[in-house]
């Protein structure tokens, strides 16, 4: 599917065909594409938790206040991030770069994030957002529908999935084949309301 068509046609789906399955090669291709998402200093904070256990899906549905798509979608991904990835063997992120680049970038990376807890968390969340959009657009281009979900009890979900210390939950993403056409867009702001130039001052 052409990129702009995927962007325009992607909608948040809540009703999935429970009989639809995603072939293993499609799932692998989707995750590999998502892993090409950009991250600051190539840190790659994201961690993708694929939920295949039926009983766990049911418990996660309860934690998501009964939203049926958690059980019905072909795939349920809990998109998490390692907040401390910046300090976890950062040389890995530039292992294939020329030595001259490594010698500059690895210390620069460490110095940039050291002691800045809010920045560390912000960066992990940014990485989740970029990966989520890549995943949803790639899925759409492959003929699948998706929904990004933040409507759940994060503490209960963290407990159910044994979320490691220092990790955060960005969102859940459900993927599959729509059983019902998504609702139309609720209301799009005009470009004049969201696009500014040079400064916010003087823009009415």
N, CA and C atoms as an extended XYZ file, in Angstrom:
612
Properties=species:S:1:pos:R:3:atomname:S:1:resname:S:1:resid:I:1 pbc="F F F"
N         0.844       -1.187        0.000 N   UNK     1
C         0.000        0.000        0.000 CA  UNK     1
C         0.881        1.240        0.000 C   UNK     1
N         0.528        2.222       -0.818 N   UNK     2
C         1.285        3.466       -0.894 CA  UNK     2
C         1.178        4.214        0.433 C   UNK     2
N         2.258        4.871        0.849 N   UNK     3
C         2.362        5.436        2.192 CA  UNK     3
C         1.219        6.382        2.527 C   UNK     3
N         0.929        7.340        1.662 N   UNK     4
C        -0.111        8.306        1.987 CA  UNK     4
C        -1.474        7.634        2.113 C   UNK     4
N        -1.691        6.601        1.337 N   UNK     5
C        -2.948        5.863        1.448 CA  UNK     5
C        -3.034        5.164        2.802 C   UNK     5
N        -1.911        4.598        3.248 N   UNK     6
C        -1.883        3.940        4.563 CA  UNK     6
C        -2.148        4.952        5.669 C   UNK     6
N        -1.552        6.136        5.582 N   UNK     7
C        -1.766        7.181        6.590 CA  UNK     7
C        -3.231        7.594        6.628 C   UNK     7
N        -3.817        7.802        5.450 N   UNK     8
C        -5.192        8.286        5.374 CA  UNK     8
C        -6.211        7.229        5.776 C   UNK     8
N        -5.917        5.967        5.504 N   UNK     9
C        -6.903        4.909        5.758 CA  UNK     9
C        -6.747        4.241        7.126 C   UNK     9
N        -5.620        4.477        7.800 N   UNK    10
C        -5.445        3.875        9.114 CA  UNK    10
C        -6.432        4.480       10.090 C   UNK    10
N        -7.178        3.614       10.765 N   UNK    11
C        -8.131        4.042       11.778 CA  UNK    11
C        -7.989        3.130       12.985 C   UNK    11
N        -8.387        3.608       14.134 N   UNK    12
C        -8.336        2.792       15.342 CA  UNK    12
C        -9.522        1.826       15.342 C   UNK    12
N        -9.211        0.554       15.244 N   UNK    13
C       -10.240       -0.479       15.154 CA  UNK    13
C       -10.476       -1.083       16.536 C   UNK    13
N       -11.747       -1.303       16.854 N   UNK    14
C       -12.113       -1.874       18.148 CA  UNK    14
C       -12.755       -3.252       18.017 C   UNK    14
N       -13.183       -3.609       16.824 N   UNK    15
C       -13.852       -4.891       16.609 CA  UNK    15
C       -13.043       -5.713       15.609 C   UNK    15
N       -12.541       -6.871       16.062 N   UNK    16
C       -11.652       -7.692       15.239 CA  UNK    16
C       -12.268       -9.055       14.940 C   UNK    16
N       -11.880       -9.588       13.802 N   UNK    17
C       -12.266      -10.943       13.404 CA  UNK    17
C       -11.475      -11.931       14.260 C   UNK    17
N       -12.190      -12.655       15.120 N   UNK    18
C       -11.508      -13.556       16.061 CA  UNK    18
C       -10.904      -14.768       15.366 C   UNK    18
N       -11.308      -15.032       14.124 N   UNK    19
C       -10.788      -16.205       13.407 CA  UNK    19
C        -9.526      -15.882       12.617 C   UNK    19
N        -9.228      -14.595       12.467 N   UNK    20
C        -8.079      -14.199       11.652 CA  UNK    20
C        -6.778      -14.431       12.407 C   UNK    20
N        -5.791      -14.937       11.706 N   UNK    21
C        -4.468      -15.142       12.286 CA  UNK    21
C        -3.418      -14.433       11.439 C   UNK    21
N        -2.374      -13.994       12.080 N   UNK    22
C        -1.263      -13.370       11.359 CA  UNK    22
C        -0.174      -14.423       11.168 C   UNK    22
N         0.165      -14.727        9.914 N   UNK    23
C         1.236      -15.699        9.683 CA  UNK    23
C         2.542      -15.263       10.345 C   UNK    23
N         3.347      -16.230       10.733 N   UNK    24
C         4.598      -15.944       11.439 CA  UNK    24
C         5.504      -15.022       10.635 C   UNK    24
N         5.543      -15.236        9.313 N   UNK    25
C         6.430      -14.396        8.496 CA  UNK    25
C         5.955      -12.945        8.466 C   UNK    25
N         4.636      -12.728        8.512 N   UNK    26
C         4.107      -11.364        8.565 CA  UNK    26
C         4.455      -10.707        9.891 C   UNK    26
N         4.333      -11.458       10.981 N   UNK    27
C         4.632      -10.897       12.293 CA  UNK    27
C         6.104      -10.512       12.382 C   UNK    27
N         6.970      -11.388       11.912 N   UNK    28
C         8.407      -11.103       11.948 CA  UNK    28
C         8.735       -9.884       11.095 C   UNK    28
N         8.142       -9.820        9.928 N   UNK    29
C         8.387       -8.679        9.041 CA  UNK    29
C         7.921       -7.378        9.695 C   UNK    29
N         6.778       -7.432       10.381 N   UNK    30
C         6.237       -6.245       11.040 CA  UNK    30
C         7.159       -5.767       12.151 C   UNK    30
N         7.631       -6.685       12.974 N   UNK    31
C         8.513       -6.292       14.078 CA  UNK    31
C         9.843       -5.776       13.551 C   UNK    31
N        10.372       -6.420       12.528 N   UNK    32
C        11.639       -5.962       11.962 CA  UNK    32
C        11.514       -4.560       11.383 C   UNK    32
N        10.387       -4.279       10.751 N   UNK    33
C        10.159       -2.927       10.219 CA  UNK    33
C        10.058       -1.920       11.355 C   UNK    33
N         9.365       -2.298       12.413 N   UNK    34
C         9.189       -1.401       13.561 CA  UNK    34
C        10.532       -1.087       14.212 C   UNK    34
N        11.428       -2.051       14.205 N   UNK    35
C        12.748       -1.854       14.814 CA  UNK    35
C        13.624       -0.875       14.041 C   UNK    35
N        13.171       -0.446       12.877 N   UNK    36
C        13.897        0.575       12.122 CA  UNK    36
C        13.457        1.988       12.500 C   UNK    36
N        12.543        2.082       13.461 N   UNK    37
C        12.081        3.395       13.927 CA  UNK    37
C        13.250        4.187       14.495 C   UNK    37
N        13.222        5.499       14.328 N   UNK    38
C        14.324        6.314       14.863 CA  UNK    38
C        14.271        6.436       16.377 C   UNK    38
N        15.436        6.489       16.995 N   UNK    39
C        15.550        6.790       18.416 CA  UNK    39
C        16.757        7.695       18.612 C   UNK    39
N        16.681        8.519       19.640 N   UNK    40
C        17.785        9.418       19.946 CA  UNK    40
C        19.058        8.619       20.229 C   UNK    40
N        20.156        9.013       19.604 N   UNK    41
C        21.441        8.338       19.758 CA  UNK    41
C        21.355        6.836       19.454 C   UNK    41
N        20.324        6.444       18.707 N   UNK    42
C        20.133        5.031       18.332 CA  UNK    42
C        19.992        4.113       19.544 C   UNK    42
N        19.396        4.635       20.619 N   UNK    43
C        19.321        3.887       21.877 CA  UNK    43
C        18.363        2.690       21.795 C   UNK    43
N        17.318        2.812       20.984 N   UNK    44
C        16.388        1.692       20.791 CA  UNK    44
C        15.773        1.239       22.116 C   UNK    44
N        15.133        2.162       22.807 N   UNK    45
C        14.538        1.903       24.123 CA  UNK    45
C        13.434        0.852       24.099 C   UNK    45
N        12.749        0.725       22.976 N   UNK    46
C        11.518       -0.065       22.966 CA  UNK    46
C        11.758       -1.546       23.232 C   UNK    46
N        10.746       -2.113       23.917 N   UNK    47
C        10.687       -3.555       24.159 CA  UNK    47
C         9.264       -3.987       23.842 C   UNK    47
N         9.128       -4.981       22.981 N   UNK    48
C         7.817       -5.409       22.504 CA  UNK    48
C         7.427       -6.714       23.194 C   UNK    48
N         6.356       -6.668       23.964 N   UNK    49
C         5.884       -7.870       24.640 CA  UNK    49
C         4.675       -8.408       23.883 C   UNK    49
N         4.868       -9.544       23.233 N   UNK    50
C         3.803      -10.196       22.469 CA  UNK    50
C         3.022      -11.115       23.415 C   UNK    50
N         1.712      -10.922       23.477 N   UNK    51
C         0.883      -11.711       24.385 CA  UNK    51
C         0.158      -12.786       23.584 C   UNK    51
N         0.552      -14.043       23.806 N   UNK    52
C        -0.059      -15.175       23.101 CA  UNK    52
C        -0.852      -16.080       24.035 C   UNK    52
N        -0.652      -15.944       25.340 N   UNK    53
C        -1.346      -16.782       26.311 CA  UNK    53
C        -2.810      -16.339       26.437 C   UNK    53
N        -3.730      -17.250       26.178 N   UNK    54
C        -5.155      -16.915       26.165 CA  UNK    54
C        -5.635      -16.447       27.536 C   UNK    54
N        -5.187      -17.129       28.583 N   UNK    55
C        -5.584      -16.752       29.933 CA  UNK    55
C        -5.073      -15.359       30.292 C   UNK    55
N        -3.848      -15.060       29.902 N   UNK    56
C        -3.283      -13.742       30.174 CA  UNK    56
C        -4.032      -12.667       29.400 C   UNK    56
N        -4.419      -12.989       28.179 N   UNK    57
C        -5.214      -12.040       27.386 CA  UNK    57
C        -6.503      -11.684       28.124 C   UNK    57
N        -7.132      -12.680       28.695 N   UNK    58
C        -8.373      -12.458       29.424 CA  UNK    58
C        -8.147      -11.556       30.628 C   UNK    58
N        -7.079      -11.795       31.353 N   UNK    59
C        -6.761      -10.960       32.513 CA  UNK    59
C        -6.420       -9.531       32.094 C   UNK    59
N        -5.731       -9.410       30.967 N   UNK    60
C        -5.399       -8.079       30.464 CA  UNK    60
C        -6.649       -7.348       29.994 C   UNK    60
N        -7.611       -8.087       29.453 N   UNK    61
C        -8.884       -7.469       29.074 CA  UNK    61
C        -9.562       -6.877       30.307 C   UNK    61
N        -9.540       -7.612       31.398 N   UNK    62
C       -10.117       -7.095       32.639 CA  UNK    62
C        -9.381       -5.836       33.095 C   UNK    62
N        -8.049       -5.840       32.948 N   UNK    63
C        -7.258       -4.670       33.327 CA  UNK    63
C        -7.510       -3.492       32.399 C   UNK    63
N        -8.038       -3.792       31.203 N   UNK    64
C        -8.380       -2.745       30.235 CA  UNK    64
C        -9.880       -2.457       30.263 C   UNK    64
N       -10.489       -2.715       31.419 N   UNK    65
C       -11.889       -2.389       31.665 CA  UNK    65
C       -12.836       -3.037       30.657 C   UNK    65
N       -12.497       -4.291       30.311 N   UNK    66
C       -13.399       -5.096       29.499 CA  UNK    66
C       -13.379       -4.832       28.010 C   UNK    66
N       -12.377       -4.129       27.510 N   UNK    67
C       -12.325       -3.840       26.072 CA  UNK    67
C       -12.032       -5.139       25.300 C   UNK    67
N       -12.999       -5.551       24.501 N   UNK    68
C       -12.982       -6.866       23.885 CA  UNK    68
C       -11.841       -7.059       22.896 C   UNK    68
N       -11.370       -5.992       22.290 N   UNK    69
C       -10.313       -6.137       21.281 CA  UNK    69
C        -9.033       -6.725       21.870 C   UNK    69
N        -8.852       -6.602       23.177 N   UNK    70
C        -7.669       -7.175       23.815 CA  UNK    70
C        -7.645       -8.690       23.643 C   UNK    70
N        -8.808       -9.305       23.661 N   UNK    71
C        -8.903      -10.748       23.458 CA  UNK    71
C        -9.044      -11.126       21.994 C   UNK    71
N        -9.751      -10.312       21.220 N   UNK    72
C       -10.160      -10.720       19.876 CA  UNK    72
C        -9.118      -10.486       18.785 C   UNK    72
N        -8.236       -9.514       18.964 N   UNK    73
C        -7.263       -9.185       17.915 CA  UNK    73
C        -6.319      -10.357       17.670 C   UNK    73
N        -5.826      -10.455       16.460 N   UNK    74
C        -4.876      -11.519       16.132 CA  UNK    74
C        -3.616      -11.413       16.973 C   UNK    74
N        -3.172      -10.192       17.208 N   UNK    75
C        -1.960       -9.957       17.983 CA  UNK    75
C        -2.200       -8.853       19.002 C   UNK    75
N        -1.634       -9.043       20.171 N   UNK    76
C        -1.642       -8.011       21.211 CA  UNK    76
C        -0.196       -7.751       21.603 C   UNK    76
N         0.226       -6.527       21.376 N   UNK    77
C         1.585       -6.115       21.717 CA  UNK    77
C         1.509       -5.071       22.825 C   UNK    77
N         2.259       -5.288       23.902 N   UNK    78
C         2.398       -4.252       24.915 CA  UNK    78
C         3.743       -3.587       24.660 C   UNK    78
N         3.660       -2.346       24.245 N   UNK    79
C         4.849       -1.598       23.860 CA  UNK    79
C         5.425       -0.918       25.099 C   UNK    79
N         6.585       -1.370       25.499 N   UNK    80
C         7.249       -0.869       26.707 CA  UNK    80
C         8.566       -0.199       26.317 C   UNK    80
N         9.200        0.396       27.306 N   UNK    81
C        10.505        1.005       27.054 CA  UNK    81
C        11.374        0.894       28.294 C   UNK    81
N        12.651        0.694       28.055 N   UNK    82
C        13.654        0.658       29.117 CA  UNK    82
C        14.167        2.076       29.327 C   UNK    82
N        13.744        2.689       30.421 N   UNK    83
C        14.123        4.075       30.698 CA  UNK    83
C        15.641        4.222       30.810 C   UNK    83
N        16.292        3.177       31.296 N   UNK    84
C        17.740        3.239       31.535 CA  UNK    84
C        18.573        2.683       30.381 C   UNK    84
N        17.949        2.515       29.236 N   UNK    85
C        18.681        1.961       28.089 CA  UNK    85
C        19.891        2.816       27.720 C   UNK    85
N        19.806        4.106       27.990 N   UNK    86
C        20.915        5.014       27.650 CA  UNK    86
C        22.218        4.605       28.339 C   UNK    86
N        22.102        3.952       29.520 N   UNK    87
C        23.298        3.609       30.288 CA  UNK    87
C        23.631        2.118       30.245 C   UNK    87
N        22.848        1.357       29.518 N   UNK    88
C        23.040       -0.098       29.456 CA  UNK    88
C        23.934       -0.459       28.275 C   UNK    88
N        25.226       -0.566       28.531 N   UNK    89
C        26.205       -0.920       27.496 CA  UNK    89
C        25.989       -0.103       26.217 C   UNK    89
N        26.056        1.209       26.315 N   UNK    90
C        25.725        2.064       25.175 CA  UNK    90
C        26.603        1.850       23.949 C   UNK    90
N        27.741        1.210       24.139 N   UNK    91
C        28.596        0.927       22.973 CA  UNK    91
C        27.893        0.023       21.969 C   UNK    91
N        26.877       -0.737       22.415 N   UNK    92
C        26.138       -1.623       21.508 CA  UNK    92
C        25.445       -0.850       20.398 C   UNK    92
N        24.996        0.359       20.735 N   UNK    93
C        24.181        1.122       19.790 CA  UNK    93
C        24.994        1.647       18.614 C   UNK    93
N        26.300        1.608       18.740 N   UNK    94
C        27.178        2.094       17.679 CA  UNK    94
C        28.249        1.068       17.328 C   UNK    94
N        27.938       -0.203       17.556 N   UNK    95
C        28.912       -1.275       17.348 CA  UNK    95
C        29.374       -1.386       15.899 C   UNK    95
N        28.506       -1.021       14.966 N   UNK    96
C        28.851       -1.169       13.548 CA  UNK    96
C        29.313        0.135       12.915 C   UNK    96
N        29.407        1.177       13.702 N   UNK    97
C        29.872        2.467       13.187 CA  UNK    97
C        31.396        2.500       13.188 C   UNK    97
N        31.981        3.370       12.384 N   UNK    98
C        33.444        3.516       12.417 CA  UNK    98
C        33.909        3.898       13.822 C   UNK    98
N        35.114        3.455       14.178 N   UNK    99
C        35.646        3.698       15.519 CA  UNK    99
C        35.660        5.186       15.854 C   UNK    99
N        35.956        6.013       14.878 N   UNK   100
C        36.012        7.453       15.115 CA  UNK   100
C        34.653        7.974       15.576 C   UNK   100
N        33.583        7.461       14.967 N   UNK   101
C        32.236        7.879       15.350 CA  UNK   101
C        31.877        7.339       16.733 C   UNK   101
N        32.224        6.074       16.988 N   UNK   102
C        31.943        5.476       18.302 CA  UNK   102
C        32.611        6.260       19.415 C   UNK   102
N        33.847        6.618       19.196 N   UNK   103
C        34.616        7.300       20.236 CA  UNK   103
C        34.019        8.657       20.600 C   UNK   103
N        33.285        9.240       19.677 N   UNK   104
C        32.631       10.532       19.940 CA  UNK   104
C        31.227       10.334       20.494 C   UNK   104
N        30.448        9.459       19.851 N   UNK   105
C        29.023        9.356       20.146 CA  UNK   105
C        28.709        8.669       21.474 C   UNK   105
N        29.443        7.635       21.831 N   UNK   106
C        29.123        6.917       23.069 CA  UNK   106
C        29.315        7.809       24.299 C   UNK   106
N        30.449        8.495       24.451 N   UNK   107
C        30.577        9.405       25.597 CA  UNK   107
C        29.567       10.562       25.539 C   UNK   107
N        29.270       11.039       24.334 N   UNK   108
C        28.316       12.131       24.182 CA  UNK   108
C        26.924       11.696       24.649 C   UNK   108
N        26.536       10.488       24.258 N   UNK   109
C        25.257        9.916       24.668 CA  UNK   109
C        25.165        9.862       26.189 C   UNK   109
N        26.184        9.304       26.814 N   UNK   110
C        26.184        9.140       28.264 CA  UNK   110
C        26.095       10.482       28.974 C   UNK   110
N        26.853       11.432       28.515 N   UNK   111
C        26.860       12.751       29.153 CA  UNK   111
C        25.529       13.468       28.968 C   UNK   111
N        24.884       13.249       27.828 N   UNK   112
C        23.634       13.930       27.517 CA  UNK   112
C        22.511       13.540       28.484 C   UNK   112
N        22.462       12.261       28.875 N   UNK   113
C        21.358       11.763       29.704 CA  UNK   113
C        21.688       11.631       31.187 C   UNK   113
N        22.950       11.595       31.535 N   UNK   114
C        23.372       11.344       32.919 CA  UNK   114
C        22.771       12.363       33.877 C   UNK   114
N        22.094       11.847       34.922 N   UNK   115
C        21.541       12.708       35.954 CA  UNK   115
C        20.266       13.436       35.576 C   UNK   115
N        19.719       13.162       34.395 N   UNK   116
C        18.516       13.883       33.921 CA  UNK   116
C        17.345       12.905       33.819 C   UNK   116
N        16.743       12.622       34.971 N   UNK   117
C        15.716       11.595       35.031 CA  UNK   117
C        14.498       11.922       34.168 C   UNK   117
N        14.080       13.178       34.166 N   UNK   118
C        12.910       13.543       33.354 CA  UNK   118
C        13.217       13.360       31.871 C   UNK   118
N        14.398       13.754       31.441 N   UNK   119
C        14.794       13.584       30.044 CA  UNK   119
C        14.879       12.105       29.682 C   UNK   119
N        15.408       11.299       30.599 N   UNK   120
C        15.506        9.859       30.339 CA  UNK   120
C        14.118        9.258       30.097 C   UNK   120
N        13.155        9.645       30.942 N   UNK   121
C        11.791        9.141       30.801 CA  UNK   121
C        11.130        9.686       29.532 C   UNK   121
N        11.298       10.983       29.297 N   UNK   122
C        10.721       11.596       28.097 CA  UNK   122
C        11.223       10.897       26.838 C   UNK   122
N        12.517       10.604       26.818 N   UNK   123
C        13.105        9.985       25.629 CA  UNK   123
C        12.539        8.594       25.406 C   UNK   123
N        12.347        7.833       26.495 N   UNK   124
C        11.773        6.496       26.376 CA  UNK   124
C        10.352        6.563       25.813 C   UNK   124
N         9.574        7.541       26.276 N   UNK   125
C         8.204        7.700       25.784 CA  UNK   125
C         8.212        8.127       24.323 C   UNK   125
N         9.114        9.030       23.958 N   UNK   126
C         9.216        9.438       22.549 CA  UNK   126
C         9.512        8.239       21.661 C   UNK   126
N        10.417        7.389       22.115 N   UNK   127
C        10.766        6.207       21.331 CA  UNK   127
C         9.562        5.295       21.152 C   UNK   127
N         8.762        5.147       22.206 N   UNK   128
C         7.541        4.341       22.104 CA  UNK   128
C         6.592        4.917       21.058 C   UNK   128
N         6.421        6.221       21.068 N   UNK   129
C         5.513        6.855       20.123 CA  UNK   129
C         5.943        6.650       18.683 C   UNK   129
N         7.239        6.809       18.434 N   UNK   130
C         7.747        6.621       17.078 CA  UNK   130
C         7.594        5.168       16.629 C   UNK   130
N         7.900        4.237       17.522 N   UNK   131
C         7.767        2.821       17.179 CA  UNK   131
C         6.318        2.436       16.947 C   UNK   131
N         5.411        2.969       17.761 N   UNK   132
C         3.988        2.647       17.614 CA  UNK   132
C         3.469        3.086       16.255 C   UNK   132
N         3.823        4.284       15.842 N   UNK   133
C         3.327        4.760       14.547 CA  UNK   133
C         3.916        3.948       13.406 C   UNK   133
N         5.194        3.600       13.507 N   UNK   134
C         5.791        2.741       12.483 CA  UNK   134
C         5.052        1.417       12.409 C   UNK   134
N         4.796        0.816       13.572 N   UNK   135
C         4.112       -0.478       13.608 CA  UNK   135
C         2.722       -0.400       12.987 C   UNK   135
N         1.968        0.630       13.324 N   UNK   136
C         0.598        0.726       12.828 CA  UNK   136
C         0.551        1.012       11.324 C   UNK   136
N         1.431        1.851       10.847 N   UNK   137
C         1.447        2.139        9.410 CA  UNK   137
C         1.977        0.947        8.616 C   UNK   137
N         2.990        0.265        9.149 N   UNK   138
C         3.493       -0.924        8.476 CA  UNK   138
C         2.420       -2.004        8.430 C   UNK   138
N         1.701       -2.187        9.542 N   UNK   139
C         0.619       -3.172        9.576 CA  UNK   139
C        -0.449       -2.827        8.548 C   UNK   139
N        -0.815       -1.559        8.464 N   UNK   140
C        -1.839       -1.141        7.498 CA  UNK   140
C        -1.382       -1.420        6.079 C   UNK   140
N        -0.117       -1.156        5.798 N   UNK   141
C         0.408       -1.393        4.451 CA  UNK   141
C         0.417       -2.875        4.108 C   UNK   141
N         0.411       -3.733        5.134 N   UNK   142
C         0.389       -5.186        4.941 CA  UNK   142
C        -1.039       -5.741        4.925 C   UNK   142
N        -2.022       -4.859        5.088 N   UNK   143
C        -3.409       -5.294        5.035 CA  UNK   143
C        -4.039       -5.589        6.379 C   UNK   143
N        -3.391       -5.161        7.466 N   UNK   144
C        -3.927       -5.391        8.809 CA  UNK   144
C        -4.444       -4.092        9.401 C   UNK   144
N        -5.327       -4.239       10.363 N   UNK   145
C        -5.870       -3.097       11.080 CA  UNK   145
C        -5.295       -3.079       12.491 C   UNK   145
N        -5.308       -1.908       13.104 N   UNK   146
C        -4.677       -1.762       14.417 CA  UNK   146
C        -5.483       -0.830       15.306 C   UNK   146
N        -5.122       -0.830       16.560 N   UNK   147
C        -5.653        0.136       17.511 CA  UNK   147
C        -4.618        0.359       18.597 C   UNK   147
N        -4.329        1.615       18.888 N   UNK   148
C        -3.421        1.953       19.988 CA  UNK   148
C        -4.274        2.200       21.219 C   UNK   148
N        -3.886        1.605       22.347 N   UNK   149
C        -4.707        1.659       23.549 CA  UNK   149
C        -3.924        2.169       24.745 C   UNK   149
N        -4.502        3.136       25.431 N   UNK   150
C        -3.958        3.583       26.720 CA  UNK   150
C        -5.011        3.441       27.815 C   UNK   150
N        -6.169        2.918       27.465 N   UNK   151
C        -7.252        2.742       28.421 CA  UNK   151
C        -7.109        1.450       29.202 C   UNK   151
N        -6.235        1.461       30.190 N   UNK   152
C        -6.035        0.288       31.039 CA  UNK   152
C        -5.402        0.731       32.352 C   UNK   152
N        -5.455       -0.150       33.329 N   UNK   153
C        -4.841        0.107       34.628 CA  UNK   153
C        -3.359       -0.252       34.526 C   UNK   153
N        -2.476        0.730       34.443 N   UNK   154
C        -1.061        0.433       34.207 CA  UNK   154
C        -0.416       -0.380       35.315 C   UNK   154
N        -0.837       -0.168       36.549 N   UNK   155
C        -0.247       -0.929       37.651 CA  UNK   155
C        -0.634       -2.399       37.568 C   UNK   155
N        -1.888       -2.670       37.219 N   UNK   156
C        -2.333       -4.058       37.085 CA  UNK   156
C        -1.650       -4.724       35.898 C   UNK   156
N        -1.548       -4.017       34.794 N   UNK   157
C        -0.871       -4.580       33.620 CA  UNK   157
C         0.589       -4.867       33.943 C   UNK   157
N         1.246       -3.944       34.610 N   UNK   158
C         2.648       -4.143       34.994 CA  UNK   158
C         2.802       -5.394       35.849 C   UNK   158
N         1.855       -5.602       36.754 N   UNK   159
C         1.886       -6.781       37.614 CA  UNK   159
C         1.702       -8.054       36.791 C   UNK   159
N         0.756       -8.035       35.868 N   UNK   160
C         0.451       -9.224       35.065 CA  UNK   160
C         1.607       -9.635       34.163 C   UNK   160
N         2.348       -8.664       33.665 N   UNK   161
C         3.409       -8.979       32.699 CA  UNK   161
C         4.788       -9.011       33.349 C   UNK   161
N         4.840       -8.827       34.669 N   UNK   162
C         6.134       -8.798       35.363 CA  UNK   162
C         7.060       -7.739       34.772 C   UNK   162
N         6.537       -6.531       34.662 N   UNK   163
C         7.305       -5.432       34.084 CA  UNK   163
C         8.588       -5.213       34.883 C   UNK   163
N         9.748       -5.252       34.220 N   UNK   164
C        11.011       -5.060       34.957 CA  UNK   164
C        11.115       -3.662       35.561 C   UNK   164
N        11.847       -3.559       36.629 N   UNK   165
C        12.106       -2.255       37.239 CA  UNK   165
C        12.851       -1.375       36.235 C   UNK   165
N        12.445       -0.121       36.173 N   UNK   166
C        13.083        0.793       35.233 CA  UNK   166
C        12.440        0.804       33.857 C   UNK   166
N        11.402       -0.008       33.666 N   UNK   167
C        10.662       -0.012       32.405 CA  UNK   167
C         9.364        0.772       32.589 C   UNK   167
N         8.849        1.301       31.496 N   UNK   168
C         7.527        1.914       31.500 CA  UNK   168
C         6.687        1.263       30.413 C   UNK   168
N         5.373        1.373       30.560 N   UNK   169
C         4.439        0.891       29.537 CA  UNK   169
C         4.002        2.080       28.709 C   UNK   169
N         4.291        2.029       27.419 N   UNK   170
C         3.875        3.109       26.535 CA  UNK   170
C         2.415        2.986       26.155 C   UNK   170
N         2.029        1.818       25.665 N   UNK   171
C         0.660        1.573       25.216 CA  UNK   171
C         0.514        0.113       24.838 C   UNK   171
N        -0.716       -0.294       24.615 N   UNK   172
C        -0.992       -1.579       23.983 CA  UNK   172
C        -1.325       -1.311       22.522 C   UNK   172
N        -0.964       -2.252       21.660 N   UNK   173
C        -1.369       -2.167       20.260 CA  UNK   173
C        -2.023       -3.485       19.887 C   UNK   173
N        -3.260       -3.400       19.399 N   UNK   174
C        -3.970       -4.583       18.906 CA  UNK   174
C        -3.871       -4.584       17.386 C   UNK   174
N        -3.676       -5.773       16.817 N   UNK   175
C        -3.449       -5.912       15.377 CA  UNK   175
C        -4.259       -7.090       14.862 C   UNK   175
N        -4.903       -6.918       13.730 N   UNK   176
C        -5.652       -8.024       13.142 CA  UNK   176
C        -6.465       -7.564       11.949 C   UNK   176
N        -7.567       -8.242       11.723 N   UNK   177
C        -8.473       -7.917       10.620 CA  UNK   177
C        -9.765       -7.371       11.211 C   UNK   177
N       -10.159       -6.205       10.766 N   UNK   178
C       -11.361       -5.573       11.301 CA  UNK   178
C       -12.595       -6.417       11.006 C   UNK   178
N       -13.433       -6.565       12.019 N   UNK   179
C       -14.710       -7.251       11.838 CA  UNK   179
C       -15.822       -6.237       11.600 C   UNK   179
N       -15.531       -5.000       11.831 N   UNK   180
C       -16.503       -3.926       11.695 CA  UNK   180
C       -15.749       -2.672       11.284 C   UNK   180
N       -16.319       -1.940       10.350 N   UNK   181
C       -15.668       -0.723        9.868 CA  UNK   181
C       -15.521        0.266       11.022 C   UNK   181
N       -14.365        0.878       11.100 N   UNK   182
C       -14.122        1.864       12.158 CA  UNK   182
C       -15.016        3.074       11.969 C   UNK   182
N       -15.293        3.741       13.066 N   UNK   183
C       -16.075        4.975       12.985 CA  UNK   183
C       -15.314        6.025       12.188 C   UNK   183
N       -16.067        6.966       11.624 N   UNK   184
C       -15.428        8.066       10.910 CA  UNK   184
C       -14.649        8.947       11.874 C   UNK   184
N       -13.807        9.777       11.330 N   UNK   185
C       -13.022       10.669       12.182 CA  UNK   185
C       -13.959       11.614       12.925 C   UNK   185
N       -13.680       11.817       14.199 N   UNK   186
C       -14.572       12.595       15.044 CA  UNK   186
C       -14.572       14.080       14.745 C   UNK   186
N       -13.506       14.581       14.216 N   UNK   187
C       -13.411       16.006       13.924 CA  UNK   187
C       -11.966       16.409       13.798 C   UNK   187
N       -11.585       16.867       12.633 N   UNK   188
C       -10.193       17.212       12.370 CA  UNK   188
C       -10.007       18.714       12.495 C   UNK   188
N        -9.023       19.134       13.293 N   UNK   189
C        -8.720       20.557       13.377 CA  UNK   189
C        -8.215       21.057       12.029 C   UNK   189
N        -8.411       22.334       11.775 N   UNK   190
C        -7.908       22.917       10.534 CA  UNK   190
C        -6.399       23.077       10.627 C   UNK   190
N        -5.753       23.122        9.489 N   UNK   191
C        -4.300       23.280        9.470 CA  UNK   191
C        -3.885       24.593       10.121 C   UNK   191
N        -4.742       25.612       10.035 N   UNK   192
C        -4.420       26.910       10.635 CA  UNK   192
C        -4.391       26.868       12.155 C   UNK   192
N        -5.058       25.866       12.734 N   UNK   193
C        -5.069       25.738       14.193 CA  UNK   193
C        -3.851       25.002       14.734 C   UNK   193
N        -3.147       24.286       13.876 N   UNK   194
C        -2.049       23.454       14.366 CA  UNK   194
C        -0.695       23.800       13.753 C   UNK   194
N        -0.682       24.569       12.675 N   UNK   195
C         0.567       24.905       12.002 CA  UNK   195
C         0.936       26.361       12.263 C   UNK   195
N         2.131       26.549       12.804 N   UNK   196
C         2.620       27.896       13.093 CA  UNK   196
C         3.982       28.078       12.425 C   UNK   196
N         4.432       29.323       12.378 N   UNK   197
C         5.710       29.587       11.725 CA  UNK   197
C         6.562       30.493       12.579 C   UNK   197
N         7.755       29.994       12.908 N   UNK   198
C         8.778       30.746       13.608 CA  UNK   198
C         8.491       31.042       15.079 C   UNK   198
N         7.280       31.405       15.412 N   UNK   199
C         6.939       31.749       16.806 CA  UNK   199
C         5.443       31.614       16.999 C   UNK   199
N         5.053       31.334       18.251 N   UNK   200
C         3.624       31.290       18.556 CA  UNK   200
C         3.062       32.687       18.785 C   UNK   200
N         3.919       33.655       19.058 N   UNK   201
C         3.460       35.029       19.236 CA  UNK   201
C         2.975       35.588       17.912 C   UNK   201
N         1.872       36.268       17.954 N   UNK   202
C         1.352       36.896       16.744 CA  UNK   202
C         0.521       35.958       15.899 C   UNK   202
N         0.328       34.716       16.330 N   UNK   203
C        -0.535       33.786       15.617 CA  UNK   203
C        -1.863       33.688       16.367 C   UNK   203
N        -2.918       34.178       15.755 N   UNK   204
C        -4.231       34.163       16.409 CA  UNK   204
C        -4.954       32.855       16.099 C   UNK   204
